[in-house]
């Protein structure tokens, strides 16, 4: 299925909050899992992905290392000045194995903003971003990640708002610092 | 601000690191920070007590590289008034500059307490605390020195800290050294981590 984040399909990183020339943000759109963009100290860090046109998005996938909290926001306007939250998740630390995060969504977007709110440790990478969908009004086929069903069983389903609420029971609690990581800026 | 003429180089990466600057009240933390960030042109003549935490961003170019480290210096109030809440302002800090006044023994003893406070304030205890110890006011005449530098150096070495003796009073002595040291430590951590990431990703070719 067409990955709209890929550079050859018109995907473009228009903003990244940090950069090391050796690991440019374009590494996330090259289709390779072994090249990455790396955060260079402190959190949050974010980047904005621009799609070729405003499309219906049905699935967002990220491959990463050391990401602890990830939020995704969308904008369906021509100018990316207002974003709405799509989902926020906490990712388990998988050590030196890639974290694969697959989210079924039902949104329209021209821009997607990915925010790494916290890391497992000082630095984190994003190796790949993939955006699947199209303007065929949601009649997408399911393929690629075999275990993900069309009716997702993991709590972040068709409604973006539901997925968001369900995935952040810790908001507020973290302020008390009781064992939670109230880390970084 | 006076800008020195420096050979232009292409910076290829900018790293960011949060650093707590701590020590007892009136030992010259803010003066040290000010002299460093102004490249020696601004020494606060009148003492003003820092309340809570003041954040100052100080860029440091790592010698022999094209990497810039922006130190987010959390200039922390030394006064007892703030001691109870102060660790909340740090909000997760793993790098620190501990400062004492060579003419006051109790300020050196206090650095040991600051060291413990910083260690216990880490949200992730698995992550090491990296710090440097700084003896300030070494321009004072020797008869006013209460803290023997070799003693301070020994404590620093025993706890894994680099040690520097400086003078923040104009014209200043070795002011840059502790900042460059902590920035270099951070840079090395980054390079180590990046190498680990690269090794981890090698097997994923698609």
Tab-separated table of C-alpha atoms in Angstrom:
chain	number	residue	atom	x	y	z
A	1	UNK	CA	0.000	0.000	0.000
A	2	UNK	CA	1.187	3.462	-0.844
A	3	UNK	CA	3.131	5.120	1.951
A	4	UNK	CA	2.408	8.831	1.743
A	5	UNK	CA	5.266	9.717	4.067
A	6	UNK	CA	7.895	8.489	1.606
A	7	UNK	CA	9.868	11.224	-0.122
A	8	UNK	CA	9.056	9.824	-3.568
A	9	UNK	CA	5.353	10.107	-2.696
A	10	UNK	CA	5.621	13.748	-1.715
A	11	UNK	CA	6.352	13.415	2.014
A	12	UNK	CA	8.543	16.185	3.402
A	13	UNK	CA	9.813	17.113	6.870
A	14	UNK	CA	9.164	20.846	7.097
A	15	UNK	CA	10.306	21.303	10.693
A	16	UNK	CA	12.437	19.419	13.187
A	17	UNK	CA	13.272	20.752	16.629
A	18	UNK	CA	16.835	19.481	16.561
A	19	UNK	CA	19.358	18.276	14.074
A	20	UNK	CA	22.650	16.570	13.594
A	21	UNK	CA	23.690	16.631	9.937
A	22	UNK	CA	24.796	13.031	10.171
A	23	UNK	CA	21.218	11.978	11.024
A	24	UNK	CA	18.903	14.266	9.063
A	25	UNK	CA	15.102	14.046	9.476
A	26	UNK	CA	14.828	12.803	5.875
A	27	UNK	CA	16.160	9.491	7.224
A	28	UNK	CA	12.651	8.856	8.559
A	29	UNK	CA	11.134	8.979	5.061
A	30	UNK	CA	13.646	6.927	3.091
A	31	UNK	CA	11.941	3.597	3.675
A	32	UNK	CA	14.963	2.187	5.498
A	33	UNK	CA	14.742	0.974	9.060
A	34	UNK	CA	18.457	1.300	9.740
A	35	UNK	CA	18.731	5.057	9.175
A	36	UNK	CA	17.290	7.483	11.707
A	37	UNK	CA	16.774	10.977	13.026
A	38	UNK	CA	18.078	11.360	16.565
A	39	UNK	CA	17.073	13.768	19.303
A	40	UNK	CA	20.084	15.742	20.514
A	41	UNK	CA	19.269	16.380	24.141
A	42	UNK	CA	16.305	17.346	26.321
A	43	UNK	CA	12.632	16.652	25.654
A	44	UNK	CA	10.153	17.336	24.155
A	45	UNK	CA	11.397	17.168	20.566
A	46	UNK	CA	9.154	17.308	17.538
A	47	UNK	CA	8.960	17.290	13.774
A	48	UNK	CA	6.282	18.129	11.241
A	49	UNK	CA	5.600	15.920	8.236
A	50	UNK	CA	3.961	17.543	5.224
A	51	UNK	CA	2.013	15.325	2.866
A	52	UNK	CA	1.670	15.930	-0.841
A	53	UNK	CA	-1.979	16.889	-0.399
A	54	UNK	CA	-4.698	16.728	2.211
A	55	UNK	CA	-5.657	13.073	2.376
A	56	UNK	CA	-7.635	10.645	4.447
A	57	UNK	CA	-5.217	8.869	6.767
A	58	UNK	CA	-6.109	5.419	8.056
A	59	UNK	CA	-2.866	4.218	9.598
A	60	UNK	CA	0.204	5.848	11.117
A	61	UNK	CA	3.261	3.760	11.894
A	62	UNK	CA	6.495	4.729	13.605
A	63	UNK	CA	9.676	2.756	14.176
A	64	UNK	CA	11.879	4.116	16.924
A	65	UNK	CA	14.399	3.519	19.686
A	66	UNK	CA	14.192	4.786	23.257
A	67	UNK	CA	10.965	6.764	22.813
A	68	UNK	CA	8.901	6.761	26.001
A	69	UNK	CA	5.983	9.059	25.212
A	70	UNK	CA	4.826	9.938	21.737
A	71	UNK	CA	2.026	12.262	20.658
A	72	UNK	CA	0.742	12.831	17.140
A	73	UNK	CA	-1.203	15.886	16.020
A	74	UNK	CA	-2.779	16.723	12.682
A	75	UNK	CA	-3.628	19.744	10.602
A	76	UNK	CA	-5.835	19.687	7.500
A	77	UNK	CA	-5.224	23.306	6.458
A	78	UNK	CA	-2.813	24.620	3.835
A	79	UNK	CA	-0.906	26.581	6.484
A	80	UNK	CA	0.247	24.491	9.427
A	81	UNK	CA	-0.531	26.870	12.257
A	82	UNK	CA	-3.128	24.912	14.209
A	83	UNK	CA	-2.839	21.306	15.198
A	84	UNK	CA	-5.297	18.921	16.851
A	85	UNK	CA	-4.270	15.946	18.894
A	86	UNK	CA	-4.760	12.555	17.266
A	87	UNK	CA	-3.314	10.265	19.913
A	88	UNK	CA	-0.717	9.998	22.642
A	89	UNK	CA	0.920	6.757	23.760
A	90	UNK	CA	3.495	5.458	26.163
A	91	UNK	CA	5.961	3.043	24.593
A	92	UNK	CA	7.757	0.222	26.357
A	93	UNK	CA	11.535	0.223	26.302
A	94	UNK	CA	12.723	-2.502	23.934
A	95	UNK	CA	16.420	-1.886	24.452
A	96	UNK	CA	18.269	-2.201	21.171
A	97	UNK	CA	15.218	-3.560	19.344
A	98	UNK	CA	13.048	-1.189	17.352
A	99	UNK	CA	9.776	-0.022	18.838
A	100	UNK	CA	6.976	-0.508	16.317
A	101	UNK	CA	3.919	1.636	16.930
A	102	UNK	CA	0.925	1.126	14.647
A	103	UNK	CA	-2.167	3.290	14.974
A	104	UNK	CA	-5.394	2.936	13.066
A	105	UNK	CA	-6.915	6.383	12.675
A	106	UNK	CA	-9.645	8.031	10.697
A	107	UNK	CA	-8.588	11.595	9.998
A	108	UNK	CA	-7.895	13.998	7.185
A	109	UNK	CA	-4.477	15.605	7.240
A	110	UNK	CA	-2.081	17.675	5.221
A	111	UNK	CA	0.425	17.938	8.066
A	112	UNK	CA	1.248	15.541	10.891
A	113	UNK	CA	3.224	16.654	13.916
A	114	UNK	CA	5.086	13.995	15.899
A	115	UNK	CA	6.080	14.996	19.424
A	116	UNK	CA	8.470	12.930	21.497
A	117	UNK	CA	7.459	13.992	24.984
A	118	UNK	CA	9.864	11.735	26.859
A	119	UNK	CA	12.578	9.232	26.165
A	120	UNK	CA	13.864	6.137	27.865
A	121	UNK	CA	17.180	7.799	28.645
A	122	UNK	CA	18.769	10.953	27.290
A	123	UNK	CA	18.294	10.432	23.571
A	124	UNK	CA	15.849	8.732	21.220
A	125	UNK	CA	15.617	7.956	17.520
A	126	UNK	CA	12.857	7.754	14.958
A	127	UNK	CA	13.866	5.405	12.161
A	128	UNK	CA	10.768	5.411	10.026
A	129	UNK	CA	7.412	7.118	9.729
A	130	UNK	CA	4.780	5.661	7.511
A	131	UNK	CA	1.374	7.105	6.638
A	132	UNK	CA	-1.209	4.986	4.869
A	133	UNK	CA	-4.606	6.029	3.546
A	134	UNK	CA	-5.972	7.677	0.469
A	135	UNK	CA	-9.031	9.438	-0.769
A	136	UNK	CA	-11.041	6.303	-1.371
A	137	UNK	CA	-13.191	7.199	1.629
A	138	UNK	CA	-11.702	4.772	4.087
A	139	UNK	CA	-12.145	1.609	2.044
A	140	UNK	CA	-8.592	0.561	2.669
A	141	UNK	CA	-7.248	-2.925	2.690
A	142	UNK	CA	-5.365	-4.196	5.632
A	143	UNK	CA	-1.881	-5.320	4.879
A	144	UNK	CA	1.684	-4.887	5.938
A	145	UNK	CA	1.452	-5.512	9.649
A	146	UNK	CA	-0.271	-8.830	9.844
A	147	UNK	CA	-1.209	-8.757	13.484
A	148	UNK	CA	-3.134	-5.520	13.268
A	149	UNK	CA	-6.764	-6.208	12.482
A	150	UNK	CA	-9.085	-3.812	10.785
A	151	UNK	CA	-11.026	-3.576	14.002
A	152	UNK	CA	-8.162	-2.816	16.340
A	153	UNK	CA	-8.227	-4.601	19.634
A	154	UNK	CA	-5.707	-2.440	21.437
A	155	UNK	CA	-7.721	0.515	22.605
A	156	UNK	CA	-6.792	3.138	20.064
A	157	UNK	CA	-9.390	2.581	17.422
A	158	UNK	CA	-11.330	4.543	14.868
A	159	UNK	CA	-12.082	7.425	17.167
A	160	UNK	CA	-8.973	9.420	17.721
A	161	UNK	CA	-10.372	11.030	20.848
A	162	UNK	CA	-11.036	7.717	22.547
A	163	UNK	CA	-7.585	6.440	21.828
A	164	UNK	CA	-6.061	9.565	23.248
A	165	UNK	CA	-7.904	9.464	26.547
A	166	UNK	CA	-7.396	5.793	27.085
A	167	UNK	CA	-3.677	6.020	26.598
A	168	UNK	CA	-2.858	8.646	29.182
A	169	UNK	CA	-4.100	7.669	32.604
A	170	UNK	CA	-0.969	9.235	34.099
A	171	UNK	CA	-1.777	12.860	33.305
A	172	UNK	CA	-2.055	14.803	36.504
A	173	UNK	CA	-0.659	11.977	38.558
A	174	UNK	CA	2.785	12.697	37.224
A	175	UNK	CA	2.782	16.129	38.843
A	176	UNK	CA	2.970	14.506	42.244
A	177	UNK	CA	6.113	12.746	41.185
A	178	UNK	CA	5.091	9.549	42.901
A	179	UNK	CA	7.368	7.152	41.109
A	180	UNK	CA	6.473	8.583	37.730
A	181	UNK	CA	9.061	10.137	35.503
A	182	UNK	CA	8.569	13.865	35.655
A	183	UNK	CA	11.633	14.134	33.538
A	184	UNK	CA	13.111	16.890	31.415
A	185	UNK	CA	11.527	20.102	30.291
B	1	UNK	CA	27.632	41.853	24.463
B	2	UNK	CA	31.139	41.804	23.083
B	3	UNK	CA	31.600	39.273	20.361
B	4	UNK	CA	35.074	37.941	19.925
B	5	UNK	CA	36.453	37.419	16.457
B	6	UNK	CA	36.377	33.694	15.952
B	7	UNK	CA	37.252	31.609	12.970
B	8	UNK	CA	33.936	30.727	11.351
B	9	UNK	CA	33.188	27.031	11.279
B	10	UNK	CA	30.186	25.118	10.054
B	11	UNK	CA	28.302	23.717	13.000
B	12	UNK	CA	26.921	20.330	12.019
B	13	UNK	CA	25.002	19.553	15.189
B	14	UNK	CA	23.549	21.396	18.138
B	15	UNK	CA	23.054	19.422	21.323
B	16	UNK	CA	21.119	20.587	24.373
B	17	UNK	CA	21.927	19.787	27.976
B	18	UNK	CA	20.351	20.874	31.220
B	19	UNK	CA	22.857	21.675	33.972
B	20	UNK	CA	22.135	22.645	37.579
B	21	UNK	CA	24.534	25.241	38.971
B	22	UNK	CA	24.498	24.836	42.747
B	23	UNK	CA	26.304	25.871	45.916
B	24	UNK	CA	25.662	27.939	49.018
B	25	UNK	CA	24.412	31.519	48.879
B	26	UNK	CA	26.762	34.357	47.890
B	27	UNK	CA	29.657	32.239	46.680
B	28	UNK	CA	29.460	33.612	43.150
B	29	UNK	CA	27.400	31.156	41.100
B	30	UNK	CA	25.526	33.858	39.228
B	31	UNK	CA	28.717	35.894	38.798
B	32	UNK	CA	30.447	32.849	37.314
B	33	UNK	CA	27.550	32.202	34.947
B	34	UNK	CA	27.381	35.857	33.954
B	35	UNK	CA	31.126	36.122	33.321
B	36	UNK	CA	31.013	32.973	31.230
B	37	UNK	CA	28.009	33.881	29.096
B	38	UNK	CA	29.246	37.438	28.530
B	39	UNK	CA	32.762	36.218	27.690
B	40	UNK	CA	34.211	38.133	30.605
B	41	UNK	CA	32.453	41.444	30.078
B	42	UNK	CA	29.749	41.307	32.723
B	43	UNK	CA	30.503	40.898	36.388
B	44	UNK	CA	27.609	41.817	38.674
B	45	UNK	CA	28.981	44.578	40.908
B	46	UNK	CA	26.184	44.493	43.436
B	47	UNK	CA	25.021	41.226	44.954
B	48	UNK	CA	21.487	40.162	44.166
B	49	UNK	CA	20.149	36.998	45.657
B	50	UNK	CA	18.823	34.508	43.142
B	51	UNK	CA	15.357	33.275	43.998
B	52	UNK	CA	14.253	29.864	42.810
B	53	UNK	CA	16.039	29.039	39.589
B	54	UNK	CA	17.161	31.276	36.754
B	55	UNK	CA	17.680	29.699	33.363
B	56	UNK	CA	20.518	30.928	31.177
B	57	UNK	CA	21.419	29.374	27.841
B	58	UNK	CA	25.150	29.220	27.174
B	59	UNK	CA	26.476	27.834	23.890
B	60	UNK	CA	29.768	25.950	24.066
B	61	UNK	CA	31.618	24.795	20.997
B	62	UNK	CA	33.288	21.482	21.679
B	63	UNK	CA	37.002	21.826	20.888
B	64	UNK	CA	38.185	20.112	17.667
B	65	UNK	CA	34.648	19.295	16.549
B	66	UNK	CA	31.856	20.963	14.604
B	67	UNK	CA	29.427	20.366	17.448
B	68	UNK	CA	27.803	23.017	19.569
B	69	UNK	CA	26.377	22.200	22.990
B	70	UNK	CA	23.790	24.574	24.378
B	71	UNK	CA	23.979	24.419	28.142
B	72	UNK	CA	20.663	25.242	29.775
B	73	UNK	CA	22.157	26.459	33.036
B	74	UNK	CA	19.753	26.295	35.961
B	75	UNK	CA	21.336	28.917	38.194
B	76	UNK	CA	19.911	27.710	41.484
B	77	UNK	CA	19.265	29.766	44.598
B	78	UNK	CA	21.744	28.836	47.308
B	79	UNK	CA	19.757	30.374	50.107
B	80	UNK	CA	18.207	28.120	52.742
B	81	UNK	CA	14.936	29.909	52.028
B	82	UNK	CA	14.468	27.905	48.855
B	83	UNK	CA	16.099	24.629	49.770
B	84	UNK	CA	12.884	22.670	50.327
B	85	UNK	CA	11.362	23.205	46.906
B	86	UNK	CA	14.494	23.648	44.854
B	87	UNK	CA	14.726	20.158	43.418
B	88	UNK	CA	11.296	20.597	41.853
B	89	UNK	CA	12.654	23.392	39.706
B	90	UNK	CA	15.323	21.093	38.313
B	91	UNK	CA	12.672	18.718	36.989
B	92	UNK	CA	15.068	15.921	36.164
B	93	UNK	CA	18.668	17.032	35.922
B	94	UNK	CA	21.694	14.752	35.460
B	95	UNK	CA	24.485	17.297	35.017
B	96	UNK	CA	25.673	19.782	37.607
B	97	UNK	CA	28.277	22.373	38.454
B	98	UNK	CA	28.969	22.489	42.211
B	99	UNK	CA	30.536	25.741	43.353
B	100	UNK	CA	32.154	26.750	46.632
B	101	UNK	CA	34.064	29.734	47.996
B	102	UNK	CA	37.692	28.943	48.956
B	103	UNK	CA	37.488	31.468	51.769
B	104	UNK	CA	34.627	29.689	53.556
B	105	UNK	CA	35.016	26.069	54.661
B	106	UNK	CA	31.277	25.608	55.227
B	107	UNK	CA	30.583	26.273	51.547
B	108	UNK	CA	32.824	23.358	50.578
B	109	UNK	CA	31.058	21.116	53.086
B	110	UNK	CA	27.769	22.290	51.588
B	111	UNK	CA	28.831	21.024	48.154
B	112	UNK	CA	28.819	17.507	49.565
B	113	UNK	CA	25.212	18.026	50.675
B	114	UNK	CA	24.279	19.506	47.271
B	115	UNK	CA	25.839	16.461	45.626
B	116	UNK	CA	23.644	14.142	47.696
B	117	UNK	CA	20.545	16.272	47.065
B	118	UNK	CA	21.162	16.204	43.310
B	119	UNK	CA	21.644	12.461	43.336
B	120	UNK	CA	18.437	11.872	45.269
B	121	UNK	CA	16.462	14.247	43.028
B	122	UNK	CA	17.072	12.167	39.899
B	123	UNK	CA	13.792	10.750	38.565
B	124	UNK	CA	15.767	7.855	37.088
B	125	UNK	CA	18.269	6.609	39.667
B	126	UNK	CA	19.851	4.307	37.112
B	127	UNK	CA	21.183	7.287	35.212
B	128	UNK	CA	24.440	8.642	36.599
B	129	UNK	CA	24.810	12.201	37.828
B	130	UNK	CA	27.744	13.939	36.127
B	131	UNK	CA	29.227	16.966	37.801
B	132	UNK	CA	32.235	19.204	38.186
B	133	UNK	CA	33.459	20.834	41.399
B	134	UNK	CA	34.490	24.474	41.184
B	135	UNK	CA	36.527	26.422	43.750
B	136	UNK	CA	35.670	30.092	43.255
B	137	UNK	CA	37.386	33.256	44.554
B	138	UNK	CA	40.922	31.860	44.286
B	139	UNK	CA	42.046	35.433	43.573
B	140	UNK	CA	41.697	36.160	47.311
B	141	UNK	CA	45.016	36.420	49.174
B	142	UNK	CA	46.315	33.050	50.443
B	143	UNK	CA	45.822	33.957	54.119
B	144	UNK	CA	42.074	34.079	53.488
B	145	UNK	CA	41.926	30.608	51.945
B	146	UNK	CA	40.170	28.198	54.306
B	147	UNK	CA	39.740	25.292	51.922
B	148	UNK	CA	42.880	23.513	50.767
B	149	UNK	CA	42.602	22.906	47.052
B	150	UNK	CA	44.244	19.475	47.242
B	151	UNK	CA	41.600	18.429	49.751
B	152	UNK	CA	38.798	19.599	47.465
B	153	UNK	CA	40.440	17.904	44.536
B	154	UNK	CA	40.671	14.655	46.462
B	155	UNK	CA	36.964	14.688	47.351
B	156	UNK	CA	36.141	15.445	43.713
B	157	UNK	CA	38.308	12.604	42.439
B	158	UNK	CA	36.846	10.150	44.966
B	159	UNK	CA	33.347	10.953	43.721
B	160	UNK	CA	34.176	11.017	40.038
B	161	UNK	CA	33.983	14.789	39.563
B	162	UNK	CA	36.428	16.943	37.633
B	163	UNK	CA	37.849	19.797	39.684
B	164	UNK	CA	38.576	23.402	38.686
B	165	UNK	CA	39.793	26.430	40.623
B	166	UNK	CA	38.572	29.687	39.173
B	167	UNK	CA	38.029	33.335	39.874
B	168	UNK	CA	34.870	34.983	38.604
B	169	UNK	CA	36.094	38.454	39.614
B	170	UNK	CA	37.455	40.434	36.645
B	171	UNK	CA	39.623	39.796	34.755
B	172	UNK	CA	38.600	36.255	35.652
B	173	UNK	CA	40.606	33.044	35.767
B	174	UNK	CA	39.744	29.786	34.014
B	175	UNK	CA	36.046	30.682	33.986
B	176	UNK	CA	35.332	28.685	30.848
B	177	UNK	CA	36.953	25.447	31.979
B	178	UNK	CA	34.127	23.945	34.077
B	179	UNK	CA	31.509	24.764	31.433
B	180	UNK	CA	33.579	23.300	28.612
B	181	UNK	CA	34.225	20.222	30.746
B	182	UNK	CA	30.560	19.492	31.436
B	183	UNK	CA	29.616	20.213	27.805
B	184	UNK	CA	32.320	17.823	26.611
B	185	UNK	CA	31.080	15.128	28.977
B	186	UNK	CA	27.597	15.539	27.523
B	187	UNK	CA	28.934	15.466	23.972
B	188	UNK	CA	30.772	12.203	24.681
B	189	UNK	CA	27.607	10.660	26.121
B	190	UNK	CA	25.768	11.671	22.966
B	191	UNK	CA	28.413	10.169	20.683
B	192	UNK	CA	28.429	6.934	22.707
B	193	UNK	CA	24.656	6.705	22.547
B	194	UNK	CA	24.535	7.440	18.834
B	195	UNK	CA	27.074	4.672	18.217
B	196	UNK	CA	24.889	2.309	20.254
B	197	UNK	CA	21.837	3.300	18.197
B	198	UNK	CA	23.739	2.702	14.963
B	199	UNK	CA	24.884	-0.711	16.117
B	200	UNK	CA	21.332	-1.601	17.166
B	201	UNK	CA	19.925	-0.595	13.779
B	202	UNK	CA	22.479	-2.417	11.672
B	203	UNK	CA	20.446	-5.606	11.583
B	204	UNK	CA	17.352	-3.817	10.342
B	205	UNK	CA	17.851	-3.476	6.635
B	206	UNK	CA	14.751	-3.201	4.552
